[in-house]
Amino acid sequence: MIKTIKNWQIGTLQSIPQNRSGKLYKKADFTPKAVLKVKQMVESGRLKNFIQEEMRNSFAGIEF
């Protein structure tokens, strides 16, 4: 994160186009049940796998 901020400050940060819109959540969406589900996903590694798969799908065909 610090590296990203420094790159932004010196003007070398490269933006990546967003191919689709994400979901927006309200505070009311963060129920104890929802928070527990995310906690379990983090602890089991499922959230990391989900994020990696989403990134593979989002960046398909984009060269860095």
mmCIF file with all atom_site columns, N, CA and C in Angstrom:
data_model
loop_
_atom_site.group_PDB
_atom_site.id
_atom_site.type_symbol
_atom_site.label_atom_id
_atom_site.label_alt_id
_atom_site.label_comp_id
_atom_site.label_asym_id
_atom_site.label_entity_id
_atom_site.label_seq_id
_atom_site.pdbx_PDB_ins_code
_atom_site.Cartn_x
_atom_site.Cartn_y
_atom_site.Cartn_z
_atom_site.occupancy
_atom_site.B_iso_or_equiv
_atom_site.pdbx_formal_charge
_atom_site.auth_seq_id
_atom_site.auth_comp_id
_atom_site.auth_asym_id
_atom_site.auth_atom_id
_atom_site.pdbx_PDB_model_num
ATOM 1   N N  . MET A 1 1  ? 0.827   -1.185  0.000   1.00 0.00 ? 1  MET A N  1
ATOM 2   C CA . MET A 1 1  ? 0.000   0.000   0.000   1.00 0.00 ? 1  MET A CA 1
ATOM 3   C C  . MET A 1 1  ? 0.874   1.253   0.000   1.00 0.00 ? 1  MET A C  1
ATOM 4   N N  . ILE A 1 2  ? 1.935   1.239   0.777   1.00 0.00 ? 2  ILE A N  1
ATOM 5   C CA . ILE A 1 2  ? 2.838   2.388   0.819   1.00 0.00 ? 2  ILE A CA 1
ATOM 6   C C  . ILE A 1 2  ? 3.472   2.600   -0.549  1.00 0.00 ? 2  ILE A C  1
ATOM 7   N N  . LYS A 1 3  ? 3.849   1.502   -1.196  1.00 0.00 ? 3  LYS A N  1
ATOM 8   C CA . LYS A 1 3  ? 4.437   1.588   -2.537  1.00 0.00 ? 3  LYS A CA 1
ATOM 9   C C  . LYS A 1 3  ? 3.446   2.226   -3.514  1.00 0.00 ? 3  LYS A C  1
ATOM 10  N N  . THR A 1 4  ? 2.189   1.854   -3.406  1.00 0.00 ? 4  THR A N  1
ATOM 11  C CA . THR A 1 4  ? 1.153   2.411   -4.281  1.00 0.00 ? 4  THR A CA 1
ATOM 12  C C  . THR A 1 4  ? 0.996   3.906   -4.055  1.00 0.00 ? 4  THR A C  1
ATOM 13  N N  . ILE A 1 5  ? 0.991   4.330   -2.807  1.00 0.00 ? 5  ILE A N  1
ATOM 14  C CA . ILE A 1 5  ? 0.858   5.758   -2.488  1.00 0.00 ? 5  ILE A CA 1
ATOM 15  C C  . ILE A 1 5  ? 2.050   6.534   -3.034  1.00 0.00 ? 5  ILE A C  1
ATOM 16  N N  . LYS A 1 6  ? 3.252   5.981   -2.864  1.00 0.00 ? 6  LYS A N  1
ATOM 17  C CA . LYS A 1 6  ? 4.448   6.658   -3.383  1.00 0.00 ? 6  LYS A CA 1
ATOM 18  C C  . LYS A 1 6  ? 4.395   6.758   -4.904  1.00 0.00 ? 6  LYS A C  1
ATOM 19  N N  . ASN A 1 7  ? 3.969   5.686   -5.564  1.00 0.00 ? 7  ASN A N  1
ATOM 20  C CA . ASN A 1 7  ? 3.837   5.728   -7.028  1.00 0.00 ? 7  ASN A CA 1
ATOM 21  C C  . ASN A 1 7  ? 2.814   6.766   -7.459  1.00 0.00 ? 7  ASN A C  1
ATOM 22  N N  . TRP A 1 8  ? 1.733   6.897   -6.706  1.00 0.00 ? 8  TRP A N  1
ATOM 23  C CA . TRP A 1 8  ? 0.707   7.900   -7.003  1.00 0.00 ? 8  TRP A CA 1
ATOM 24  C C  . TRP A 1 8  ? 1.283   9.309   -6.842  1.00 0.00 ? 8  TRP A C  1
ATOM 25  N N  . GLN A 1 9  ? 2.068   9.518   -5.772  1.00 0.00 ? 9  GLN A N  1
ATOM 26  C CA . GLN A 1 9  ? 2.636   10.837  -5.508  1.00 0.00 ? 9  GLN A CA 1
ATOM 27  C C  . GLN A 1 9  ? 3.618   11.275  -6.591  1.00 0.00 ? 9  GLN A C  1
ATOM 28  N N  . ILE A 1 10 ? 4.388   10.344  -7.130  1.00 0.00 ? 10 ILE A N  1
ATOM 29  C CA . ILE A 1 10 ? 5.371   10.725  -8.150  1.00 0.00 ? 10 ILE A CA 1
ATOM 30  C C  . ILE A 1 10 ? 4.812   10.592  -9.570  1.00 0.00 ? 10 ILE A C  1
ATOM 31  N N  . GLY A 1 11 ? 3.567   10.166  -9.673  1.00 0.00 ? 11 GLY A N  1
ATOM 32  C CA . GLY A 1 11 ? 2.898   10.121  -10.968 1.00 0.00 ? 11 GLY A CA 1
ATOM 33  C C  . GLY A 1 11 ? 3.198   8.902   -11.818 1.00 0.00 ? 11 GLY A C  1
ATOM 34  N N  . THR A 1 12 ? 3.666   7.827   -11.198 1.00 0.00 ? 12 THR A N  1
ATOM 35  C CA . THR A 1 12 ? 3.976   6.620   -11.974 1.00 0.00 ? 12 THR A CA 1
ATOM 36  C C  . THR A 1 12 ? 2.957   5.509   -11.767 1.00 0.00 ? 12 THR A C  1
ATOM 37  N N  . LEU A 1 13 ? 1.887   5.811   -11.105 1.00 0.00 ? 13 LEU A N  1
ATOM 38  C CA . LEU A 1 13 ? 0.852   4.802   -10.856 1.00 0.00 ? 13 LEU A CA 1
ATOM 39  C C  . LEU A 1 13 ? 0.068   4.554   -12.139 1.00 0.00 ? 13 LEU A C  1
ATOM 40  N N  . GLN A 1 14 ? -0.073  3.290   -12.504 1.00 0.00 ? 14 GLN A N  1
ATOM 41  C CA . GLN A 1 14 ? -0.826  2.938   -13.702 1.00 0.00 ? 14 GLN A CA 1
ATOM 42  C C  . GLN A 1 14 ? -2.205  2.432   -13.291 1.00 0.00 ? 14 GLN A C  1
ATOM 43  N N  . SER A 1 15 ? -3.222  3.011   -13.887 1.00 0.00 ? 15 SER A N  1
ATOM 44  C CA . SER A 1 15 ? -4.574  2.562   -13.564 1.00 0.00 ? 15 SER A CA 1
ATOM 45  C C  . SER A 1 15 ? -4.928  1.330   -14.390 1.00 0.00 ? 15 SER A C  1
ATOM 46  N N  . ILE A 1 16 ? -5.809  0.526   -13.836 1.00 0.00 ? 16 ILE A N  1
ATOM 47  C CA . ILE A 1 16 ? -6.296  -0.670  -14.516 1.00 0.00 ? 16 ILE A CA 1
ATOM 48  C C  . ILE A 1 16 ? -7.791  -0.478  -14.732 1.00 0.00 ? 16 ILE A C  1
ATOM 49  N N  . PRO A 1 17 ? -8.252  -0.567  -15.967 1.00 0.00 ? 17 PRO A N  1
ATOM 50  C CA . PRO A 1 17 ? -9.679  -0.351  -16.220 1.00 0.00 ? 17 PRO A CA 1
ATOM 51  C C  . PRO A 1 17 ? -10.541 -1.403  -15.524 1.00 0.00 ? 17 PRO A C  1
ATOM 52  N N  . GLN A 1 18 ? -11.659 -0.951  -15.004 1.00 0.00 ? 18 GLN A N  1
ATOM 53  C CA . GLN A 1 18 ? -12.596 -1.855  -14.349 1.00 0.00 ? 18 GLN A CA 1
ATOM 54  C C  . GLN A 1 18 ? -13.563 -2.374  -15.399 1.00 0.00 ? 18 GLN A C  1
ATOM 55  N N  . ASN A 1 19 ? -13.627 -3.695  -15.536 1.00 0.00 ? 19 ASN A N  1
ATOM 56  C CA . ASN A 1 19 ? -14.449 -4.300  -16.579 1.00 0.00 ? 19 ASN A CA 1
ATOM 57  C C  . ASN A 1 19 ? -15.918 -4.424  -16.198 1.00 0.00 ? 19 ASN A C  1
ATOM 58  N N  . ARG A 1 20 ? -16.182 -4.419  -14.930 1.00 0.00 ? 20 ARG A N  1
ATOM 59  C CA . ARG A 1 20 ? -17.577 -4.562  -14.492 1.00 0.00 ? 20 ARG A CA 1
ATOM 60  C C  . ARG A 1 20 ? -17.758 -3.819  -13.186 1.00 0.00 ? 20 ARG A C  1
ATOM 61  N N  . SER A 1 21 ? -18.997 -3.555  -12.843 1.00 0.00 ? 21 SER A N  1
ATOM 62  C CA . SER A 1 21 ? -19.259 -2.831  -11.607 1.00 0.00 ? 21 SER A CA 1
ATOM 63  C C  . SER A 1 21 ? -19.373 -3.813  -10.449 1.00 0.00 ? 21 SER A C  1
ATOM 64  N N  . GLY A 1 22 ? -18.974 -3.361  -9.296  1.00 0.00 ? 22 GLY A N  1
ATOM 65  C CA . GLY A 1 22 ? -19.029 -4.198  -8.105  1.00 0.00 ? 22 GLY A CA 1
ATOM 66  C C  . GLY A 1 22 ? -20.303 -3.955  -7.320  1.00 0.00 ? 22 GLY A C  1
ATOM 67  N N  . LYS A 1 23 ? -20.464 -4.718  -6.271  1.00 0.00 ? 23 LYS A N  1
ATOM 68  C CA . LYS A 1 23 ? -21.644 -4.575  -5.426  1.00 0.00 ? 23 LYS A CA 1
ATOM 69  C C  . LYS A 1 23 ? -21.405 -3.488  -4.386  1.00 0.00 ? 23 LYS A C  1
ATOM 70  N N  . LEU A 1 24 ? -22.445 -2.751  -4.079  1.00 0.00 ? 24 LEU A N  1
ATOM 71  C CA . LEU A 1 24 ? -22.402 -1.766  -3.010  1.00 0.00 ? 24 LEU A CA 1
ATOM 72  C C  . LEU A 1 24 ? -23.194 -2.314  -1.829  1.00 0.00 ? 24 LEU A C  1
ATOM 73  N N  . TYR A 1 25 ? -22.677 -2.096  -0.633  1.00 0.00 ? 25 TYR A N  1
ATOM 74  C CA . TYR A 1 25 ? -23.331 -2.611  0.562   1.00 0.00 ? 25 TYR A CA 1
ATOM 75  C C  . TYR A 1 25 ? -23.660 -1.477  1.512   1.00 0.00 ? 25 TYR A C  1
ATOM 76  N N  . LYS A 1 26 ? -24.754 -1.645  2.241   1.00 0.00 ? 26 LYS A N  1
ATOM 77  C CA . LYS A 1 26 ? -25.145 -0.700  3.275   1.00 0.00 ? 26 LYS A CA 1
ATOM 78  C C  . LYS A 1 26 ? -24.733 -1.265  4.628   1.00 0.00 ? 26 LYS A C  1
ATOM 79  N N  . LYS A 1 27 ? -24.644 -0.405  5.606   1.00 0.00 ? 27 LYS A N  1
ATOM 80  C CA . LYS A 1 27 ? -24.264 -0.837  6.954   1.00 0.00 ? 27 LYS A CA 1
ATOM 81  C C  . LYS A 1 27 ? -25.196 -1.937  7.454   1.00 0.00 ? 27 LYS A C  1
ATOM 82  N N  . ALA A 1 28 ? -26.462 -1.857  7.094   1.00 0.00 ? 28 ALA A N  1
ATOM 83  C CA . ALA A 1 28 ? -27.446 -2.851  7.544   1.00 0.00 ? 28 ALA A CA 1
ATOM 84  C C  . ALA A 1 28 ? -27.160 -4.240  6.978   1.00 0.00 ? 28 ALA A C  1
ATOM 85  N N  . ASP A 1 29 ? -26.385 -4.318  5.895   1.00 0.00 ? 29 ASP A N  1
ATOM 86  C CA . ASP A 1 29 ? -26.048 -5.615  5.297   1.00 0.00 ? 29 ASP A CA 1
ATOM 87  C C  . ASP A 1 29 ? -25.063 -6.409  6.150   1.00 0.00 ? 29 ASP A C  1
ATOM 88  N N  . PHE A 1 30 ? -24.348 -5.733  7.041   1.00 0.00 ? 30 PHE A N  1
ATOM 89  C CA . PHE A 1 30 ? -23.331 -6.394  7.855   1.00 0.00 ? 30 PHE A CA 1
ATOM 90  C C  . PHE A 1 30 ? -23.947 -6.940  9.141   1.00 0.00 ? 30 PHE A C  1
ATOM 91  N N  . THR A 1 31 ? -24.775 -7.947  8.965   1.00 0.00 ? 31 THR A N  1
ATOM 92  C CA . THR A 1 31 ? -25.417 -8.604  10.101  1.00 0.00 ? 31 THR A CA 1
ATOM 93  C C  . THR A 1 31 ? -24.413 -9.553  10.757  1.00 0.00 ? 31 THR A C  1
ATOM 94  N N  . PRO A 1 32 ? -24.673 -9.967  12.005  1.00 0.00 ? 32 PRO A N  1
ATOM 95  C CA . PRO A 1 32 ? -23.772 -10.932 12.642  1.00 0.00 ? 32 PRO A CA 1
ATOM 96  C C  . PRO A 1 32 ? -23.594 -12.204 11.807  1.00 0.00 ? 32 PRO A C  1
ATOM 97  N N  . LYS A 1 33 ? -24.658 -12.652 11.164  1.00 0.00 ? 33 LYS A N  1
ATOM 98  C CA . LYS A 1 33 ? -24.574 -13.859 10.334  1.00 0.00 ? 33 LYS A CA 1
ATOM 99  C C  . LYS A 1 33 ? -23.639 -13.638 9.145   1.00 0.00 ? 33 LYS A C  1
ATOM 100 N N  . ALA A 1 34 ? -23.754 -12.479 8.498   1.00 0.00 ? 34 ALA A N  1
ATOM 101 C CA . ALA A 1 34 ? -22.902 -12.173 7.346   1.00 0.00 ? 34 ALA A CA 1
ATOM 102 C C  . ALA A 1 34 ? -21.442 -12.032 7.761   1.00 0.00 ? 34 ALA A C  1
ATOM 103 N N  . VAL A 1 35 ? -21.199 -11.376 8.887   1.00 0.00 ? 35 VAL A N  1
ATOM 104 C CA . VAL A 1 35 ? -19.832 -11.205 9.382   1.00 0.00 ? 35 VAL A CA 1
ATOM 105 C C  . VAL A 1 35 ? -19.226 -12.553 9.736   1.00 0.00 ? 35 VAL A C  1
ATOM 106 N N  . LEU A 1 36 ? -20.003 -13.429 10.358  1.00 0.00 ? 36 LEU A N  1
ATOM 107 C CA . LEU A 1 36 ? -19.521 -14.766 10.708  1.00 0.00 ? 36 LEU A CA 1
ATOM 108 C C  . LEU A 1 36 ? -19.176 -15.565 9.456   1.00 0.00 ? 36 LEU A C  1
ATOM 109 N N  . LYS A 1 37 ? -19.991 -15.440 8.426   1.00 0.00 ? 37 LYS A N  1
ATOM 110 C CA . LYS A 1 37 ? -19.727 -16.153 7.174   1.00 0.00 ? 37 LYS A CA 1
ATOM 111 C C  . LYS A 1 37 ? -18.399 -15.708 6.560   1.00 0.00 ? 37 LYS A C  1
ATOM 112 N N  . VAL A 1 38 ? -18.152 -14.403 6.541   1.00 0.00 ? 38 VAL A N  1
ATOM 113 C CA . VAL A 1 38 ? -16.896 -13.890 5.990   1.00 0.00 ? 38 VAL A CA 1
ATOM 114 C C  . VAL A 1 38 ? -15.720 -14.335 6.855   1.00 0.00 ? 38 VAL A C  1
ATOM 115 N N  . LYS A 1 39 ? -15.894 -14.312 8.165   1.00 0.00 ? 39 LYS A N  1
ATOM 116 C CA . LYS A 1 39 ? -14.833 -14.762 9.080   1.00 0.00 ? 39 LYS A CA 1
ATOM 117 C C  . LYS A 1 39 ? -14.460 -16.211 8.787   1.00 0.00 ? 39 LYS A C  1
ATOM 118 N N  . GLN A 1 40 ? -15.456 -17.046 8.586   1.00 0.00 ? 40 GLN A N  1
ATOM 119 C CA . GLN A 1 40 ? -15.202 -18.456 8.279   1.00 0.00 ? 40 GLN A CA 1
ATOM 120 C C  . GLN A 1 40 ? -14.519 -18.608 6.923   1.00 0.00 ? 40 GLN A C  1
ATOM 121 N N  . MET A 1 41 ? -14.911 -17.772 5.961   1.00 0.00 ? 41 MET A N  1
ATOM 122 C CA . MET A 1 41 ? -14.267 -17.820 4.643   1.00 0.00 ? 41 MET A CA 1
ATOM 123 C C  . MET A 1 41 ? -12.796 -17.419 4.735   1.00 0.00 ? 41 MET A C  1
ATOM 124 N N  . VAL A 1 42 ? -12.498 -16.410 5.559   1.00 0.00 ? 42 VAL A N  1
ATOM 125 C CA . VAL A 1 42 ? -11.112 -15.966 5.734   1.00 0.00 ? 42 VAL A CA 1
ATOM 126 C C  . VAL A 1 42 ? -10.288 -17.065 6.386   1.00 0.00 ? 42 VAL A C  1
ATOM 127 N N  . GLU A 1 43 ? -10.816 -17.636 7.455   1.00 0.00 ? 43 GLU A N  1
ATOM 128 C CA . GLU A 1 43 ? -10.077 -18.649 8.207   1.00 0.00 ? 43 GLU A CA 1
ATOM 129 C C  . GLU A 1 43 ? -9.851  -19.928 7.411   1.00 0.00 ? 43 GLU A C  1
ATOM 130 N N  . SER A 1 44 ? -10.778 -20.264 6.530   1.00 0.00 ? 44 SER A N  1
ATOM 131 C CA . SER A 1 44 ? -10.649 -21.504 5.763   1.00 0.00 ? 44 SER A CA 1
ATOM 132 C C  . SER A 1 44 ? -9.825  -21.327 4.481   1.00 0.00 ? 44 SER A C  1
ATOM 133 N N  . GLY A 1 45 ? -9.580  -20.074 4.091   1.00 0.00 ? 45 GLY A N  1
ATOM 134 C CA . GLY A 1 45 ? -8.847  -19.820 2.855   1.00 0.00 ? 45 GLY A CA 1
ATOM 135 C C  . GLY A 1 45 ? -9.744  -19.693 1.635   1.00 0.00 ? 45 GLY A C  1
ATOM 136 N N  . ARG A 1 46 ? -11.052 -19.893 1.816   1.00 0.00 ? 46 ARG A N  1
ATOM 137 C CA . ARG A 1 46 ? -11.972 -19.799 0.678   1.00 0.00 ? 46 ARG A CA 1
ATOM 138 C C  . ARG A 1 46 ? -12.045 -18.382 0.120   1.00 0.00 ? 46 ARG A C  1
ATOM 139 N N  . LEU A 1 47 ? -11.941 -17.376 0.990   1.00 0.00 ? 47 LEU A N  1
ATOM 140 C CA . LEU A 1 47 ? -12.011 -15.990 0.521   1.00 0.00 ? 47 LEU A CA 1
ATOM 141 C C  . LEU A 1 47 ? -10.803 -15.668 -0.358  1.00 0.00 ? 47 LEU A C  1
ATOM 142 N N  . LYS A 1 48 ? -9.618  -16.099 0.058   1.00 0.00 ? 48 LYS A N  1
ATOM 143 C CA . LYS A 1 48 ? -8.410  -15.877 -0.739  1.00 0.00 ? 48 LYS A CA 1
ATOM 144 C C  . LYS A 1 48 ? -8.542  -16.539 -2.106  1.00 0.00 ? 48 LYS A C  1
ATOM 145 N N  . ASN A 1 49 ? -9.035  -17.766 -2.131  1.00 0.00 ? 49 ASN A N  1
ATOM 146 C CA . ASN A 1 49 ? -9.233  -18.477 -3.399  1.00 0.00 ? 49 ASN A CA 1
ATOM 147 C C  . ASN A 1 49 ? -10.235 -17.753 -4.287  1.00 0.00 ? 49 ASN A C  1
ATOM 148 N N  . PHE A 1 50 ? -11.319 -17.269 -3.682  1.00 0.00 ? 50 PHE A N  1
ATOM 149 C CA . PHE A 1 50 ? -12.348 -16.545 -4.429  1.00 0.00 ? 50 PHE A CA 1
ATOM 150 C C  . PHE A 1 50 ? -11.766 -15.276 -5.055  1.00 0.00 ? 50 PHE A C  1
ATOM 151 N N  . ILE A 1 51 ? -10.994 -14.527 -4.276  1.00 0.00 ? 51 ILE A N  1
ATOM 152 C CA . ILE A 1 51 ? -10.400 -13.283 -4.775  1.00 0.00 ? 51 ILE A CA 1
ATOM 153 C C  . ILE A 1 51 ? -9.418  -13.574 -5.904  1.00 0.00 ? 51 ILE A C  1
ATOM 154 N N  . GLN A 1 52 ? -8.592  -14.609 -5.737  1.00 0.00 ? 52 GLN A N  1
ATOM 155 C CA . GLN A 1 52 ? -7.633  -14.964 -6.788  1.00 0.00 ? 52 GLN A CA 1
ATOM 156 C C  . GLN A 1 52 ? -8.346  -15.353 -8.080  1.00 0.00 ? 52 GLN A C  1
ATOM 157 N N  . GLU A 1 53 ? -9.426  -16.101 -7.966  1.00 0.00 ? 53 GLU A N  1
ATOM 158 C CA . GLU A 1 53 ? -10.183 -16.505 -9.156  1.00 0.00 ? 53 GLU A CA 1
ATOM 159 C C  . GLU A 1 53 ? -10.818 -15.290 -9.833  1.00 0.00 ? 53 GLU A C  1
ATOM 160 N N  . GLU A 1 54 ? -11.354 -14.371 -9.040  1.00 0.00 ? 54 GLU A N  1
ATOM 161 C CA . GLU A 1 54 ? -11.949 -13.152 -9.594  1.00 0.00 ? 54 GLU A CA 1
ATOM 162 C C  . GLU A 1 54 ? -10.896 -12.316 -10.315 1.00 0.00 ? 54 GLU A C  1
ATOM 163 N N  . MET A 1 55 ? -9.697  -12.244 -9.738  1.00 0.00 ? 55 MET A N  1
ATOM 164 C CA . MET A 1 55 ? -8.629  -11.473 -10.368 1.00 0.00 ? 55 MET A CA 1
ATOM 165 C C  . MET A 1 55 ? -8.197  -12.121 -11.678 1.00 0.00 ? 55 MET A C  1
ATOM 166 N N  . ARG A 1 56 ? -8.111  -13.446 -11.702 1.00 0.00 ? 56 ARG A N  1
ATOM 167 C CA . ARG A 1 56 ? -7.751  -14.134 -12.944 1.00 0.00 ? 56 ARG A CA 1
ATOM 168 C C  . ARG A 1 56 ? -8.780  -13.836 -14.027 1.00 0.00 ? 56 ARG A C  1
ATOM 169 N N  . ASN A 1 57 ? -10.047 -13.851 -13.658 1.00 0.00 ? 57 ASN A N  1
ATOM 170 C CA . ASN A 1 57 ? -11.116 -13.585 -14.628 1.00 0.00 ? 57 ASN A CA 1
ATOM 171 C C  . ASN A 1 57 ? -11.130 -12.117 -15.059 1.00 0.00 ? 57 ASN A C  1
ATOM 172 N N  . SER A 1 58 ? -10.867 -11.209 -14.126 1.00 0.00 ? 58 SER A N  1
ATOM 173 C CA . SER A 1 58 ? -10.927 -9.778  -14.425 1.00 0.00 ? 58 SER A CA 1
ATOM 174 C C  . SER A 1 58 ? -9.774  -9.324  -15.297 1.00 0.00 ? 58 SER A C  1
ATOM 175 N N  . PHE A 1 59 ? -8.585  -9.899  -15.083 1.00 0.00 ? 59 PHE A N  1
ATOM 176 C CA . PHE A 1 59 ? -7.403  -9.449  -15.792 1.00 0.00 ? 59 PHE A CA 1
ATOM 177 C C  . PHE A 1 59 ? -7.065  -10.311 -17.000 1.00 0.00 ? 59 PHE A C  1
ATOM 178 N N  . ALA A 1 60 ? -7.953  -11.198 -17.379 1.00 0.00 ? 60 ALA A N  1
ATOM 179 C CA . ALA A 1 60 ? -7.700  -12.047 -18.545 1.00 0.00 ? 60 ALA A CA 1
ATOM 180 C C  . ALA A 1 60 ? -7.528  -11.171 -19.780 1.00 0.00 ? 60 ALA A C  1
ATOM 181 N N  . GLY A 1 61 ? -6.432  -11.344 -20.466 1.00 0.00 ? 61 GLY A N  1
ATOM 182 C CA . GLY A 1 61 ? -6.180  -10.589 -21.683 1.00 0.00 ? 61 GLY A CA 1
ATOM 183 C C  . GLY A 1 61 ? -5.516  -9.244  -21.479 1.00 0.00 ? 61 GLY A C  1
ATOM 184 N N  . ILE A 1 62 ? -5.260  -8.850  -20.225 1.00 0.00 ? 62 ILE A N  1
ATOM 185 C CA . ILE A 1 62 ? -4.596  -7.573  -19.942 1.00 0.00 ? 62 ILE A CA 1
ATOM 186 C C  . ILE A 1 62 ? -3.132  -7.861  -19.622 1.00 0.00 ? 62 ILE A C  1
ATOM 187 N N  . GLU A 1 63 ? -2.236  -7.176  -20.319 1.00 0.00 ? 63 GLU A N  1
ATOM 188 C CA . GLU A 1 63 ? -0.807  -7.348  -20.059 1.00 0.00 ? 63 GLU A CA 1
ATOM 189 C C  . GLU A 1 63 ? -0.314  -6.201  -19.204 1.00 0.00 ? 63 GLU A C  1
ATOM 190 N N  . PHE A 1 64 ? 0.587   -6.509  -18.275 1.00 0.00 ? 64 PHE A N  1
ATOM 191 C CA . PHE A 1 64 ? 1.151   -5.490  -17.384 1.00 0.00 ? 64 PHE A CA 1
ATOM 192 C C  . PHE A 1 64 ? 2.587   -5.219  -17.741 1.00 0.00 ? 64 PHE A C  1
#
